[in-house]
Amino acid sequence: MKAGRNFITTKKGDLGYGLFINAAGAYSDTVAHSFGAGMTYRLIPFKGIYKTLKRPAADLIRSSIYPVPNIRNPFLGIHFTRSVHGEVYLGPTAIPAFGRENYGILKGMDPEAFVILWRDALMFLNNRKFRGVALEEPKKYLFASFFRDARKLVKDLRPEDVEDSPKAGIRPQLVNMETHELVMDFLVERVGRSVHVLNSISPAFTSSMSFAAMVADQYVPK
Ligand SMILES: Cc1cc2nc3c(=O)[nH]c(=O)nc-3n(C[C@H](O)[C@H](O)[C@H](O)COP(=O)(O)OP(=O)(O)OC[C@H]3O[C@@H](n4cnc5c(N)ncnc54)[C@H](O)[C@@H]3O)c2cc1C
């Protein structure tokens, strides 16, 4: 994508705009860079997998259950999410992913994997918090460790209640490449007639209505 003053050039042709709003999620950094916005930031994707609860154990969980946040860890940790259909998911784990859409082991890996790997290595060397996460989080891939965290929240849980699920998610985490810090909040930048929503990590979905109202109020020219 290439950005001009009032048009963009995409693979599908040119598009004119009066005001450009970038809310491209996992691709928001690359879109922003086309406009000269968010230049010190890059996304590093983290993959998380979930497990699910068998019945009747699933019926024990009547709502979502979250742990008290550990302020040293930007990830929430294993929690229980009850869906509208009554399925209960446990997770996620969090390990660096090798692509913005690397949902499988290899599926979704692309040439950007090498760049991402390089950013991961830089972060591992330069940021103590990232190093802690990178060493701590993979332990949750061991069932015993995953289960221990889950049982802290639901004491009656038994290992046989838990089974694998195909649900996987990728958290596109923004990193400040100058300070080597993980960005811990939403970030919005305006350049000319373009507004860029960067780092729309959780709870961007839950707060989407008030977040959108705030963006419209503070960043959209009247
Ligand atoms: C497993 C998981 C669990 C989560 N749980 C919660 C939760 O419980 N509560 C919560 O609040 N949040 C949760 N989140 C976070 C939430 O999903 C995100 O904060 C939210 O989806 C961000 O919304 P968005 O519209 O900014 O980005 P997205 O939902 O990612 O939407 C971006 C859109 O832009 C499109 N796009 C991308 N690139 C381009 C391009 N170049 N051109 C055109 N279109 C493009 C994409 O196709 C997509 O439709 C969770 C995330 C994950 C991964």
mmCIF file of C-alpha atoms and ligand atoms in Angstrom:
data_model
loop_
_atom_site.group_PDB
_atom_site.id
_atom_site.type_symbol
_atom_site.label_atom_id
_atom_site.label_comp_id
_atom_site.label_asym_id
_atom_site.label_seq_id
_atom_site.Cartn_x
_atom_site.Cartn_y
_atom_site.Cartn_z
ATOM 1 C CA MET A 1 0.000 0.000 0.000
ATOM 2 C CA LYS A 2 1.227 3.507 -0.862
ATOM 3 C CA ALA A 3 -0.376 6.604 0.574
ATOM 4 C CA GLY A 4 -0.802 9.962 -1.139
ATOM 5 C CA ARG A 5 -2.423 13.140 0.220
ATOM 6 C CA ASN A 6 -5.973 12.052 -0.549
ATOM 7 C CA PHE A 7 -5.668 8.660 -2.194
ATOM 8 C CA ILE A 8 -4.029 5.299 -1.536
ATOM 9 C CA THR A 9 -2.661 2.819 -4.023
ATOM 10 C CA THR A 10 -3.538 -0.776 -3.146
ATOM 11 C CA LYS A 11 -3.126 -4.125 -4.931
ATOM 12 C CA LYS A 12 -6.734 -3.641 -6.023
ATOM 13 C CA GLY A 13 -6.281 -0.149 -7.427
ATOM 14 C CA ASP A 14 -6.419 3.430 -6.191
ATOM 15 C CA LEU A 15 -8.899 4.633 -3.573
ATOM 16 C CA GLY A 16 -9.652 8.261 -2.747
ATOM 17 C CA TYR A 17 -10.316 9.393 0.827
ATOM 18 C CA GLY A 18 -11.408 12.462 2.776
ATOM 19 C CA LEU A 19 -10.313 11.008 6.119
ATOM 20 C CA PHE A 20 -8.477 7.669 6.315
ATOM 21 C CA ILE A 21 -9.022 5.571 9.450
ATOM 22 C CA ASN A 22 -6.671 2.649 9.894
ATOM 23 C CA ALA A 23 -8.196 -0.060 12.119
ATOM 24 C CA ALA A 24 -6.426 -2.972 10.418
ATOM 25 C CA GLY A 25 -5.753 -4.966 13.611
ATOM 26 C CA ALA A 26 -2.739 -7.236 13.099
ATOM 27 C CA TYR A 27 -1.680 -5.190 10.049
ATOM 28 C CA SER A 28 -2.233 -1.741 11.551
ATOM 29 C CA ASP A 29 1.515 -1.039 11.883
ATOM 30 C CA THR A 30 2.290 -1.712 8.210
ATOM 31 C CA VAL A 31 -0.703 0.372 7.080
ATOM 32 C CA ALA A 32 0.367 3.207 9.424
ATOM 33 C CA HIS A 33 3.930 3.111 8.074
ATOM 34 C CA SER A 34 2.614 3.802 4.548
ATOM 35 C CA PHE A 35 1.413 7.142 5.947
ATOM 36 C CA GLY A 36 4.602 7.853 7.912
ATOM 37 C CA ALA A 37 2.708 7.163 11.174
ATOM 38 C CA GLY A 38 3.771 4.890 14.042
ATOM 39 C CA MET A 39 7.294 4.672 12.647
ATOM 40 C CA THR A 40 8.928 3.660 15.951
ATOM 41 C CA TYR A 41 6.481 0.780 16.431
ATOM 42 C CA ARG A 42 6.308 -2.755 15.049
ATOM 43 C CA LEU A 43 3.970 -5.609 15.837
ATOM 44 C CA ILE A 44 5.209 -8.881 17.290
ATOM 45 C CA PRO A 45 2.573 -11.623 17.103
ATOM 46 C CA PHE A 46 2.008 -13.980 20.057
ATOM 47 C CA LYS A 47 0.086 -17.204 19.613
ATOM 48 C CA GLY A 48 -2.154 -18.727 22.243
ATOM 49 C CA ILE A 49 -3.943 -22.049 22.241
ATOM 50 C CA TYR A 50 -7.008 -22.983 24.252
ATOM 51 C CA LYS A 51 -8.418 -26.119 25.811
ATOM 52 C CA THR A 52 -12.058 -26.789 26.528
ATOM 53 C CA LEU A 53 -14.086 -28.329 29.351
ATOM 54 C CA LYS A 54 -16.088 -31.518 28.916
ATOM 55 C CA ARG A 55 -19.622 -31.768 30.237
ATOM 56 C CA PRO A 56 -20.766 -31.894 33.017
ATOM 57 C CA ALA A 57 -17.727 -29.932 34.295
ATOM 58 C CA ALA A 58 -18.468 -27.145 31.788
ATOM 59 C CA ASP A 59 -21.805 -26.556 33.543
ATOM 60 C CA LEU A 60 -19.931 -25.615 36.741
ATOM 61 C CA ILE A 61 -18.691 -22.430 35.047
ATOM 62 C CA ARG A 62 -21.502 -19.907 34.792
ATOM 63 C CA SER A 63 -19.469 -16.878 33.645
ATOM 64 C CA SER A 64 -15.970 -15.847 32.609
ATOM 65 C CA ILE A 65 -13.325 -16.207 35.355
ATOM 66 C CA TYR A 66 -10.109 -14.193 35.312
ATOM 67 C CA PRO A 67 -7.030 -14.310 37.562
ATOM 68 C CA VAL A 68 -5.748 -11.204 39.347
ATOM 69 C CA PRO A 69 -3.297 -9.669 36.844
ATOM 70 C CA ASN A 70 0.409 -10.137 37.422
ATOM 71 C CA ILE A 71 1.802 -6.678 36.653
ATOM 72 C CA ARG A 72 5.154 -8.171 35.632
ATOM 73 C CA ASN A 73 3.439 -10.107 32.853
ATOM 74 C CA PRO A 74 1.539 -8.266 30.076
ATOM 75 C CA PHE A 75 -0.500 -11.420 29.389
ATOM 76 C CA LEU A 76 -3.565 -12.175 31.413
ATOM 77 C CA GLY A 77 -2.754 -15.817 32.091
ATOM 78 C CA ILE A 78 -5.003 -18.868 31.907
ATOM 79 C CA HIS A 79 -8.648 -17.865 32.343
ATOM 80 C CA PHE A 80 -12.074 -19.383 31.731
ATOM 81 C CA THR A 81 -14.328 -18.018 29.016
ATOM 82 C CA ARG A 82 -17.921 -19.215 28.743
ATOM 83 C CA SER A 83 -19.374 -18.748 25.256
ATOM 84 C CA VAL A 84 -22.998 -17.859 24.513
ATOM 85 C CA HIS A 85 -23.515 -21.493 23.480
ATOM 86 C CA GLY A 86 -22.267 -22.764 26.849
ATOM 87 C CA GLU A 87 -18.835 -24.050 25.775
ATOM 88 C CA VAL A 88 -16.092 -23.208 28.245
ATOM 89 C CA TYR A 89 -12.591 -22.414 26.974
ATOM 90 C CA LEU A 90 -9.455 -22.404 29.136
ATOM 91 C CA GLY A 91 -6.392 -20.523 28.064
ATOM 92 C CA PRO A 92 -4.573 -19.045 26.394
ATOM 93 C CA THR A 93 -0.933 -19.960 26.420
ATOM 94 C CA ALA A 94 1.286 -17.273 24.859
ATOM 95 C CA ILE A 95 4.370 -17.909 22.754
ATOM 96 C CA PRO A 96 5.938 -15.798 20.024
ATOM 97 C CA ALA A 97 4.332 -16.661 16.655
ATOM 98 C CA PHE A 98 6.193 -16.675 13.349
ATOM 99 C CA GLY A 99 3.639 -14.754 11.332
ATOM 100 C CA ARG A 100 0.676 -12.480 11.815
ATOM 101 C CA GLU A 101 -1.564 -15.391 10.806
ATOM 102 C CA ASN A 102 0.582 -18.303 12.041
ATOM 103 C CA TYR A 103 -2.364 -20.142 13.633
ATOM 104 C CA GLY A 104 -0.948 -23.637 12.994
ATOM 105 C CA ILE A 105 2.545 -24.977 13.715
ATOM 106 C CA LEU A 106 3.752 -24.015 10.243
ATOM 107 C CA LYS A 107 0.501 -22.753 8.724
ATOM 108 C CA GLY A 108 0.573 -18.987 8.276
ATOM 109 C CA MET A 109 4.363 -18.706 8.370
ATOM 110 C CA ASP A 110 5.640 -16.340 5.687
ATOM 111 C CA PRO A 111 8.920 -14.601 4.783
ATOM 112 C CA GLU A 112 8.248 -12.070 7.565
ATOM 113 C CA ALA A 113 9.013 -14.933 10.018
ATOM 114 C CA PHE A 114 12.741 -14.091 9.855
ATOM 115 C CA VAL A 115 12.106 -10.421 10.637
ATOM 116 C CA ILE A 116 9.799 -11.409 13.509
ATOM 117 C CA LEU A 117 12.400 -13.854 14.822
ATOM 118 C CA TRP A 118 14.994 -11.067 14.737
ATOM 119 C CA ARG A 119 12.656 -8.699 16.641
ATOM 120 C CA ASP A 120 11.980 -11.467 19.191
ATOM 121 C CA ALA A 121 15.738 -11.976 19.653
ATOM 122 C CA LEU A 122 16.307 -8.219 20.137
ATOM 123 C CA MET A 123 13.487 -8.057 22.661
ATOM 124 C CA PHE A 124 14.799 -11.131 24.485
ATOM 125 C CA LEU A 125 18.203 -9.474 24.858
ATOM 126 C CA ASN A 126 16.996 -5.966 25.699
ATOM 127 C CA ASN A 127 13.813 -6.321 27.714
ATOM 128 C CA ARG A 128 13.677 -8.147 31.048
ATOM 129 C CA LYS A 129 9.863 -8.333 31.034
ATOM 130 C CA PHE A 130 9.822 -9.913 27.562
ATOM 131 C CA ARG A 131 12.554 -12.362 28.631
ATOM 132 C CA GLY A 132 10.463 -13.352 31.656
ATOM 133 C CA VAL A 133 7.401 -13.947 29.451
ATOM 134 C CA ALA A 134 9.410 -15.869 26.830
ATOM 135 C CA LEU A 135 10.826 -18.190 29.521
ATOM 136 C CA GLU A 136 7.689 -18.518 31.646
ATOM 137 C CA GLU A 137 4.831 -18.793 29.137
ATOM 138 C CA PRO A 138 5.997 -21.868 27.135
ATOM 139 C CA LYS A 139 5.773 -23.916 30.378
ATOM 140 C CA LYS A 140 1.992 -23.724 29.960
ATOM 141 C CA TYR A 141 2.335 -26.045 26.948
ATOM 142 C CA LEU A 142 3.023 -28.750 29.542
ATOM 143 C CA PHE A 143 -0.370 -29.982 30.670
ATOM 144 C CA ALA A 144 0.630 -30.121 34.357
ATOM 145 C CA SER A 145 1.591 -26.450 34.354
ATOM 146 C CA PHE A 146 -1.501 -25.397 32.359
ATOM 147 C CA PHE A 147 -3.746 -27.396 34.681
ATOM 148 C CA ARG A 148 -2.103 -26.002 37.846
ATOM 149 C CA ASP A 149 -2.931 -22.446 36.701
ATOM 150 C CA ALA A 150 -6.497 -23.422 35.791
ATOM 151 C CA ARG A 151 -7.107 -25.121 39.154
ATOM 152 C CA LYS A 152 -6.068 -21.978 41.017
ATOM 153 C CA LEU A 153 -9.329 -20.495 39.683
ATOM 154 C CA VAL A 154 -11.606 -23.561 39.901
ATOM 155 C CA LYS A 155 -10.637 -25.840 42.780
ATOM 156 C CA ASP A 156 -12.948 -28.732 41.803
ATOM 157 C CA LEU A 157 -11.412 -29.063 38.332
ATOM 158 C CA ARG A 158 -10.043 -32.537 37.461
ATOM 159 C CA PRO A 159 -7.498 -33.257 34.682
ATOM 160 C CA GLU A 160 -10.007 -35.575 32.964
ATOM 161 C CA ASP A 161 -12.459 -32.648 32.594
ATOM 162 C CA VAL A 162 -10.093 -30.872 30.191
ATOM 163 C CA GLU A 163 -9.624 -31.655 26.492
ATOM 164 C CA ASP A 164 -7.798 -30.090 23.542
ATOM 165 C CA SER A 165 -9.643 -27.640 21.315
ATOM 166 C CA PRO A 166 -8.858 -26.265 17.861
ATOM 167 C CA LYS A 167 -9.300 -22.688 19.110
ATOM 168 C CA ALA A 168 -6.136 -20.627 18.689
ATOM 169 C CA GLY A 169 -5.637 -16.888 18.787
ATOM 170 C CA ILE A 170 -2.922 -14.417 17.844
ATOM 171 C CA ARG A 171 -2.337 -11.284 19.881
ATOM 172 C CA PRO A 172 -0.690 -8.612 17.729
ATOM 173 C CA GLN A 173 1.481 -6.932 20.350
ATOM 174 C CA LEU A 174 2.988 -3.540 19.526
ATOM 175 C CA VAL A 175 6.603 -2.944 20.501
ATOM 176 C CA ASN A 176 8.455 0.358 20.709
ATOM 177 C CA MET A 177 11.620 -0.472 18.757
ATOM 178 C CA GLU A 178 13.572 2.436 20.290
ATOM 179 C CA THR A 179 12.955 1.568 23.939
ATOM 180 C CA HIS A 180 12.381 -2.172 23.340
ATOM 181 C CA GLU A 181 9.265 -1.940 25.517
ATOM 182 C CA LEU A 182 5.974 -3.729 24.933
ATOM 183 C CA VAL A 183 3.246 -1.096 24.483
ATOM 184 C CA MET A 184 0.736 -1.703 27.268
ATOM 185 C CA ASP A 185 -2.186 0.477 26.118
ATOM 186 C CA PHE A 186 -4.073 1.435 22.968
ATOM 187 C CA LEU A 187 -2.213 3.922 20.826
ATOM 188 C CA VAL A 188 -3.772 6.299 18.317
ATOM 189 C CA GLU A 189 -1.765 8.564 15.984
ATOM 190 C CA ARG A 190 -2.993 11.144 13.525
ATOM 191 C CA VAL A 191 -0.931 12.224 10.527
ATOM 192 C CA GLY A 192 -2.614 14.770 8.224
ATOM 193 C CA ARG A 193 -5.995 13.369 7.258
ATOM 194 C CA SER A 194 -5.252 9.860 8.493
ATOM 195 C CA VAL A 195 -5.923 8.328 11.925
ATOM 196 C CA HIS A 196 -4.191 5.114 13.003
ATOM 197 C CA VAL A 197 -5.478 2.795 15.720
ATOM 198 C CA LEU A 198 -2.418 0.867 16.864
ATOM 199 C CA ASN A 199 -2.142 -1.862 19.491
ATOM 200 C CA SER A 200 -5.848 -2.627 19.652
ATOM 201 C CA ILE A 201 -5.262 -5.501 22.053
ATOM 202 C CA SER A 202 -7.816 -6.781 24.558
ATOM 203 C CA PRO A 203 -10.105 -5.237 25.808
ATOM 204 C CA ALA A 204 -10.473 -3.322 22.519
ATOM 205 C CA PHE A 205 -13.416 -5.551 21.618
ATOM 206 C CA THR A 206 -15.243 -5.148 24.943
ATOM 207 C CA SER A 207 -14.679 -1.401 24.961
ATOM 208 C CA SER A 208 -15.108 -0.953 21.190
ATOM 209 C CA MET A 209 -18.090 1.419 21.364
ATOM 210 C CA SER A 210 -16.550 3.849 23.858
ATOM 211 C CA PHE A 211 -13.121 3.445 22.232
ATOM 212 C CA ALA A 212 -14.593 4.370 18.817
ATOM 213 C CA ALA A 213 -16.399 7.360 20.389
ATOM 214 C CA MET A 214 -13.101 8.507 21.956
ATOM 215 C CA VAL A 215 -11.269 8.185 18.598
ATOM 216 C CA ALA A 216 -14.050 10.114 16.816
ATOM 217 C CA ASP A 217 -14.073 12.790 19.520
ATOM 218 C CA GLN A 218 -10.324 13.329 19.896
ATOM 219 C CA TYR A 219 -8.811 12.457 16.502
ATOM 220 C CA VAL A 220 -11.417 13.146 13.817
ATOM 221 C CA PRO A 221 -11.304 16.768 12.652
ATOM 222 C CA LYS A 222 -14.698 18.482 13.131
HETATM 223 C C1 LIG B 1 -7.866 -15.294 21.331
HETATM 224 C C2 LIG B 1 -8.272 -13.866 21.588
HETATM 225 C C3 LIG B 1 -9.158 -13.594 22.607
HETATM 226 C C4 LIG B 1 -9.570 -12.292 22.839
HETATM 227 N N1 LIG B 1 -10.460 -12.041 23.816
HETATM 228 C C5 LIG B 1 -10.876 -10.777 24.024
HETATM 229 C C6 LIG B 1 -11.853 -10.475 25.036
HETATM 230 O O1 LIG B 1 -12.323 -11.354 25.763
HETATM 231 N N2 LIG B 1 -12.242 -9.180 25.184
HETATM 232 C C7 LIG B 1 -11.744 -8.191 24.412
HETATM 233 O O2 LIG B 1 -12.137 -7.056 24.580
HETATM 234 N N3 LIG B 1 -10.826 -8.442 23.458
HETATM 235 C C8 LIG B 1 -10.393 -9.704 23.252
HETATM 236 N N4 LIG B 1 -9.451 -9.950 22.289
HETATM 237 C C9 LIG B 1 -8.895 -8.824 21.545
HETATM 238 C C10 LIG B 1 -9.835 -8.366 20.428
HETATM 239 O O3 LIG B 1 -10.076 -9.461 19.552
HETATM 240 C C11 LIG B 1 -9.166 -7.229 19.674
HETATM 241 O O4 LIG B 1 -8.840 -6.208 20.600
HETATM 242 C C12 LIG B 1 -10.125 -6.641 18.625
HETATM 243 O O5 LIG B 1 -10.493 -7.629 17.697
HETATM 244 C C13 LIG B 1 -9.454 -5.500 17.899
HETATM 245 O O6 LIG B 1 -10.389 -4.998 16.958
HETATM 246 P P1 LIG B 1 -9.933 -4.280 15.638
HETATM 247 O O7 LIG B 1 -11.199 -3.942 14.881
HETATM 248 O O8 LIG B 1 -8.994 -3.176 15.970
HETATM 249 O O9 LIG B 1 -9.067 -5.357 14.830
HETATM 250 P P2 LIG B 1 -9.577 -6.726 14.115
HETATM 251 O O10 LIG B 1 -10.739 -7.303 14.807
HETATM 252 O O11 LIG B 1 -8.346 -7.551 13.932
HETATM 253 O O12 LIG B 1 -10.051 -6.203 12.699
HETATM 254 C C14 LIG B 1 -9.137 -5.695 11.722
HETATM 255 C C15 LIG B 1 -9.808 -5.817 10.363
HETATM 256 O O13 LIG B 1 -8.974 -5.162 9.387
HETATM 257 C C16 LIG B 1 -8.878 -5.988 8.234
HETATM 258 N N5 LIG B 1 -7.598 -5.662 7.569
HETATM 259 C C17 LIG B 1 -6.349 -5.961 7.989
HETATM 260 N N6 LIG B 1 -5.429 -5.484 7.118
HETATM 261 C C18 LIG B 1 -6.133 -4.853 6.147
HETATM 262 C C19 LIG B 1 -5.740 -4.157 4.964
HETATM 263 N N7 LIG B 1 -4.456 -3.986 4.619
HETATM 264 N N8 LIG B 1 -6.713 -3.664 4.180
HETATM 265 C C20 LIG B 1 -8.013 -3.807 4.515
HETATM 266 N N9 LIG B 1 -8.454 -4.458 5.613
HETATM 267 C C21 LIG B 1 -7.510 -4.962 6.419
HETATM 268 C C22 LIG B 1 -8.930 -7.406 8.772
HETATM 269 O O14 LIG B 1 -9.327 -8.302 7.768
HETATM 270 C C23 LIG B 1 -9.974 -7.270 9.891
HETATM 271 O O15 LIG B 1 -11.268 -7.428 9.383
HETATM 272 C C24 LIG B 1 -9.041 -11.244 22.039
HETATM 273 C C25 LIG B 1 -8.138 -11.540 21.023
HETATM 274 C C26 LIG B 1 -7.739 -12.840 20.798
HETATM 275 C C27 LIG B 1 -6.746 -13.130 19.704
#
